[in-house]
Each structure stands twice: as C-alpha cells, then as structure tokens.
C-alpha cells in the first residue's frame, strides 16, 4: 500500500492524478489545499509521496520547499507544474534526491514513469527538465566572468573557508569593505549563500577541489 498526498489546487488535475494512483486499489490518497494542510498530512504520513504543483501552492520560495522536504526526510516528491524556472529546477534537483520533475503539459508517460520511480524509491526527471537544466548550466559556463579581480580573490577566499574577518585582515581592509564586496558578489552571481558562491568557484575553476572547505 502506498500513501499519496495530492497538493494541487486544480480540480481536474487532482481528479486525473487520483485516477492514476488508484489504479492500484491498495493506494491511499489524501489532499492538501495549502502548505499548512500539507505539513499536517506529512506529520501523519511521513513516508507519503507528495504530488505538488509548486507554482499554485503557497510556498514563499524554493528554500521553504526544501526545508519542508528535509524535515520529512522519508517523503518523496513529484513536482508537476506548467512552468518551472531553470534556476528553480537546478536548485531543487541538486539539493535533494527526494524530488522528481514532470510537466503538466508533457506526455502522460512522464507521470506514470515518475510514479513507478517513487515506488522503487528512486526519482524521475523528465527529459524536458533535464534539457532545461543542462542548457542553463552551459549558458552560465559560457558567460564571461562578471567579477572584478578583487571579487574573484574574495570568492576564492570564501571557498577556502575563510571568514569575513580573516579575509579583511589578509587584505588589510575593513570588515565593512569585505562585507560590501560579498554583497556585490552575491548580487552579481544571483546567489544567496556562501555555499552557492563556492559551487560557482568550483565550476568556474577559481579553486581546486582540494581547496574546497564548506
């Protein structure tokens, strides 16, 4: 018997998904209509499979989604949406193996393949999602460097695990100056955390993997 939570605010989609899931009569389906209801159901059924349209639900951002998934580590998620940004796809796919990705306007086979995958405790990333992720990554790698020489050196220091205070001392700068550089680096790279800066540094060849600290 499998337990499934359909978290989608489109009635037709809920009906279609429930019909697919209940082809196995032993499966049980629950429905959530907002994030609070979803969390409550996950508290009761921690190993459930969640079928979620992220774009229609009240998650503030992908961080909030990932926090909920991490909190319920036994759960599996199938994201079913019309439109997911390349940045969102990369973040979710690289951050957690709990997530499968399919599109509502894609072939029905994708949904069936995703359901089959989660039954084996693996995940399914649709071909379309994979192509979007790869194309976006290649575009980033081909993009010329947008950091100044000073910013590049600070990125390298961050990747080596150095604190803002340590970087300031090494560069004979104030903590305020380094903090300003960090903010500019985060803005230019479109990231929010030092860990994401480190991933950029590794991809861009600014640091060797042996220097990787965080």
Coordinates of C-alpha atoms in Angstrom, one line a residue:
X1 CA 0.0 0.0 0.0
X2 CA 1.3 3.4 -0.9
X3 CA 0.3 6.8 0.6
X4 CA 0.0 9.8 -1.6
X5 CA -0.8 13.4 -1.0
X6 CA -2.1 15.5 -3.9
X7 CA -1.2 19.1 -3.3
X8 CA -2.7 20.8 -6.4
X9 CA -5.4 23.4 -6.5
X10 CA -6.7 22.5 -9.9
X11 CA -9.7 20.2 -9.5
X12 CA -9.2 18.5 -12.9
X13 CA -5.6 17.8 -12.2
X14 CA -6.4 16.3 -8.8
X15 CA -9.0 14.0 -10.4
X16 CA -6.6 12.8 -13.0
X17 CA -3.8 12.2 -10.6
X18 CA -6.1 10.3 -8.2
X19 CA -7.4 8.2 -11.0
X20 CA -3.8 7.2 -12.0
X21 CA -2.8 6.5 -8.4
X22 CA -5.9 4.4 -7.6
X23 CA -5.3 2.0 -10.4
X24 CA -3.6 0.2 -7.6
X25 CA -6.6 -0.2 -5.3
X26 CA -4.3 -0.6 -2.3
X27 CA -3.1 3.0 -2.6
X28 CA -4.5 5.7 -0.3
X29 CA -4.8 9.3 -1.5
X30 CA -5.0 12.4 0.7
X31 CA -5.5 16.0 -0.5
X32 CA -3.9 19.2 0.7
X33 CA -5.0 22.7 -0.3
X34 CA -2.3 24.8 1.3
X35 CA 1.1 24.5 2.9
X36 CA -0.2 24.2 6.4
X37 CA -2.5 21.4 5.4
X38 CA 0.3 19.6 3.6
X39 CA 2.6 19.8 6.6
X40 CA -0.2 18.4 8.8
X41 CA -0.7 15.4 6.5
X42 CA 3.1 14.8 6.4
X43 CA 3.2 14.7 10.1
X44 CA 0.6 11.9 10.0
X45 CA 2.1 10.1 7.0
X46 CA 5.9 10.9 7.0
X47 CA 6.7 8.5 4.1
X48 CA 4.0 9.7 1.8
X49 CA 4.6 10.6 -1.8
X50 CA 3.6 14.3 -2.4
X51 CA 2.4 15.3 -5.9
X52 CA 2.8 19.1 -5.9
X53 CA 2.2 22.0 -8.3
X54 CA 4.7 24.4 -6.7
X55 CA 3.5 27.3 -8.8
X56 CA 0.0 27.1 -7.4
X57 CA 0.8 26.5 -3.8
X58 CA 1.7 28.9 -1.0
X59 CA 5.4 28.3 -0.7
X60 CA 7.3 31.6 -0.4
X61 CA 10.3 30.2 -2.3
X62 CA 12.3 27.1 -3.0
X63 CA 14.1 27.4 0.3
X64 CA 10.8 26.9 2.1
X65 CA 10.0 23.9 -0.1
X66 CA 13.4 22.3 0.6
X67 CA 13.1 22.9 4.3
X68 CA 9.8 21.1 4.4
X69 CA 11.2 18.2 2.4
X70 CA 14.2 18.0 4.6
X71 CA 12.0 18.0 7.7
X72 CA 10.1 15.0 6.4
X73 CA 13.1 13.1 5.1
X74 CA 11.1 9.9 4.4
X75 CA 8.8 11.6 2.0
X76 CA 9.1 11.7 -1.8
X77 CA 8.0 14.5 -4.0
X78 CA 6.8 14.6 -7.6
X79 CA 6.7 18.2 -8.8
X80 CA 4.0 18.7 -11.5
X81 CA 3.8 22.2 -12.9
X82 CA 3.4 24.1 -16.2
X83 CA 6.3 26.4 -15.7
X84 CA 9.4 26.0 -13.5
X85 CA 12.4 28.3 -14.0
X86 CA 15.8 26.9 -14.8
X87 CA 17.2 28.3 -11.6
X88 CA 14.5 26.6 -9.5
X89 CA 15.0 23.3 -11.3
X90 CA 18.7 23.3 -10.7
X91 CA 18.4 24.2 -7.1
X92 CA 15.8 21.6 -6.3
X93 CA 17.4 18.8 -8.3
X94 CA 20.9 19.4 -7.0
X95 CA 19.8 19.9 -3.4
X96 CA 17.7 16.8 -2.8
X97 CA 17.2 13.4 -4.3
X98 CA 13.6 13.4 -2.9
X99 CA 12.3 15.3 -6.0
X100 CA 11.0 14.0 -9.3
X101 CA 10.1 16.6 -12.0
X102 CA 7.4 16.3 -14.7
X103 CA 5.3 18.9 -16.6
X104 CA 1.5 19.1 -16.8
X105 CA 1.6 19.7 -20.5
X106 CA 4.1 16.8 -21.0
X107 CA 3.2 13.2 -22.0
X108 CA 1.2 11.1 -19.6
X109 CA 4.0 8.6 -19.7
X110 CA 6.2 11.0 -17.7
X111 CA 3.7 11.0 -14.8
X112 CA 3.5 7.2 -14.9
X113 CA 7.3 6.9 -15.0
X114 CA 7.5 9.2 -12.0
X115 CA 5.0 7.2 -10.1
X116 CA 6.9 4.0 -11.0
X117 CA 10.2 5.5 -9.9
X118 CA 9.0 6.6 -6.5
X119 CA 7.5 3.1 -5.9
X120 CA 11.1 1.9 -6.2
X121 CA 12.4 4.8 -4.0
X122 CA 14.2 6.4 -6.9
X123 CA 13.4 9.6 -8.8
X124 CA 12.4 10.6 -12.3
X125 CA 13.5 13.8 -14.0
X126 CA 11.7 14.3 -17.3
X127 CA 13.7 14.8 -20.5
X128 CA 12.4 18.3 -20.8
X129 CA 13.6 19.3 -17.3
X130 CA 17.0 17.7 -17.9
X131 CA 17.4 19.6 -21.2
X132 CA 16.5 22.9 -19.4
X133 CA 19.0 22.3 -16.6
X134 CA 21.8 21.3 -19.0
X135 CA 21.1 24.3 -21.3
X136 CA 21.1 26.7 -18.4
X137 CA 24.3 25.4 -17.0
X138 CA 26.1 25.6 -20.3
X139 CA 24.9 29.1 -20.8
X140 CA 26.3 30.0 -17.3
X141 CA 29.6 28.3 -18.1
X142 CA 29.9 30.1 -21.4
X143 CA 29.2 33.5 -19.9
X144 CA 32.3 35.7 -19.5
X145 CA 33.4 36.5 -16.0
X146 CA 31.4 39.2 -14.3
X147 CA 33.5 39.6 -11.3
X148 CA 36.4 42.0 -10.8
X149 CA 39.8 40.8 -9.9
X150 CA 39.3 41.7 -6.2
X151 CA 35.9 40.0 -6.1
X152 CA 37.4 36.9 -7.7
X153 CA 40.1 36.8 -5.0
X154 CA 37.4 37.1 -2.3
X155 CA 35.4 34.3 -3.9
X156 CA 38.5 32.1 -3.7
X157 CA 39.0 33.0 0.0
X158 CA 35.3 32.2 0.7
X159 CA 35.7 28.9 -1.0
X160 CA 38.7 28.2 1.2
X161 CA 36.5 28.6 4.3
X162 CA 37.9 32.0 5.4
X163 CA 35.6 34.3 7.4
X164 CA 34.9 37.9 6.5
X165 CA 37.2 39.0 9.4
X166 CA 40.0 36.8 8.2
X167 CA 39.7 38.0 4.6
X168 CA 39.7 41.6 5.8
X169 CA 42.9 41.0 7.8
X170 CA 44.7 39.3 4.9
X171 CA 43.7 42.2 2.5
X172 CA 44.4 44.9 5.0
X173 CA 40.8 46.0 4.5
X174 CA 38.0 46.8 6.9
X175 CA 35.3 44.2 7.6
X176 CA 32.8 46.7 6.2
X177 CA 34.6 46.8 2.9
X178 CA 34.7 43.0 2.6
X179 CA 31.1 42.8 3.6
X180 CA 30.2 45.2 0.8
X181 CA 32.3 43.1 -1.7
X182 CA 30.4 39.9 -0.5
X183 CA 27.0 41.6 -1.1
X184 CA 28.1 42.7 -4.6
X185 CA 29.4 39.2 -5.4
X186 CA 26.1 37.6 -4.2
X187 CA 24.1 40.1 -6.3
X188 CA 26.2 39.5 -9.5
X189 CA 26.1 35.8 -9.2
X190 CA 22.4 35.7 -8.3
X191 CA 23.0 33.6 -5.2
X192 CA 22.1 33.9 -1.5
X193 CA 24.6 31.8 0.4
X194 CA 28.3 31.2 0.7
X195 CA 27.8 27.6 -0.3
X196 CA 26.4 28.7 -3.7
X197 CA 29.4 31.0 -4.1
X198 CA 31.7 28.0 -3.6
X199 CA 29.8 26.0 -6.2
X200 CA 30.3 28.8 -8.6
X201 CA 34.0 29.0 -7.8
X202 CA 34.4 25.3 -8.4
X203 CA 32.5 25.4 -11.8
X204 CA 34.5 28.5 -12.9
X205 CA 37.8 26.9 -12.0
X206 CA 38.7 29.6 -9.4
X207 CA 39.6 27.0 -6.8
X208 CA 40.7 23.4 -7.0
X209 CA 38.5 20.8 -5.4
X210 CA 41.4 20.1 -2.9
X211 CA 40.8 23.7 -1.6
X212 CA 37.1 23.1 -1.1
X213 CA 36.2 23.8 2.5
X214 CA 32.5 24.3 3.1

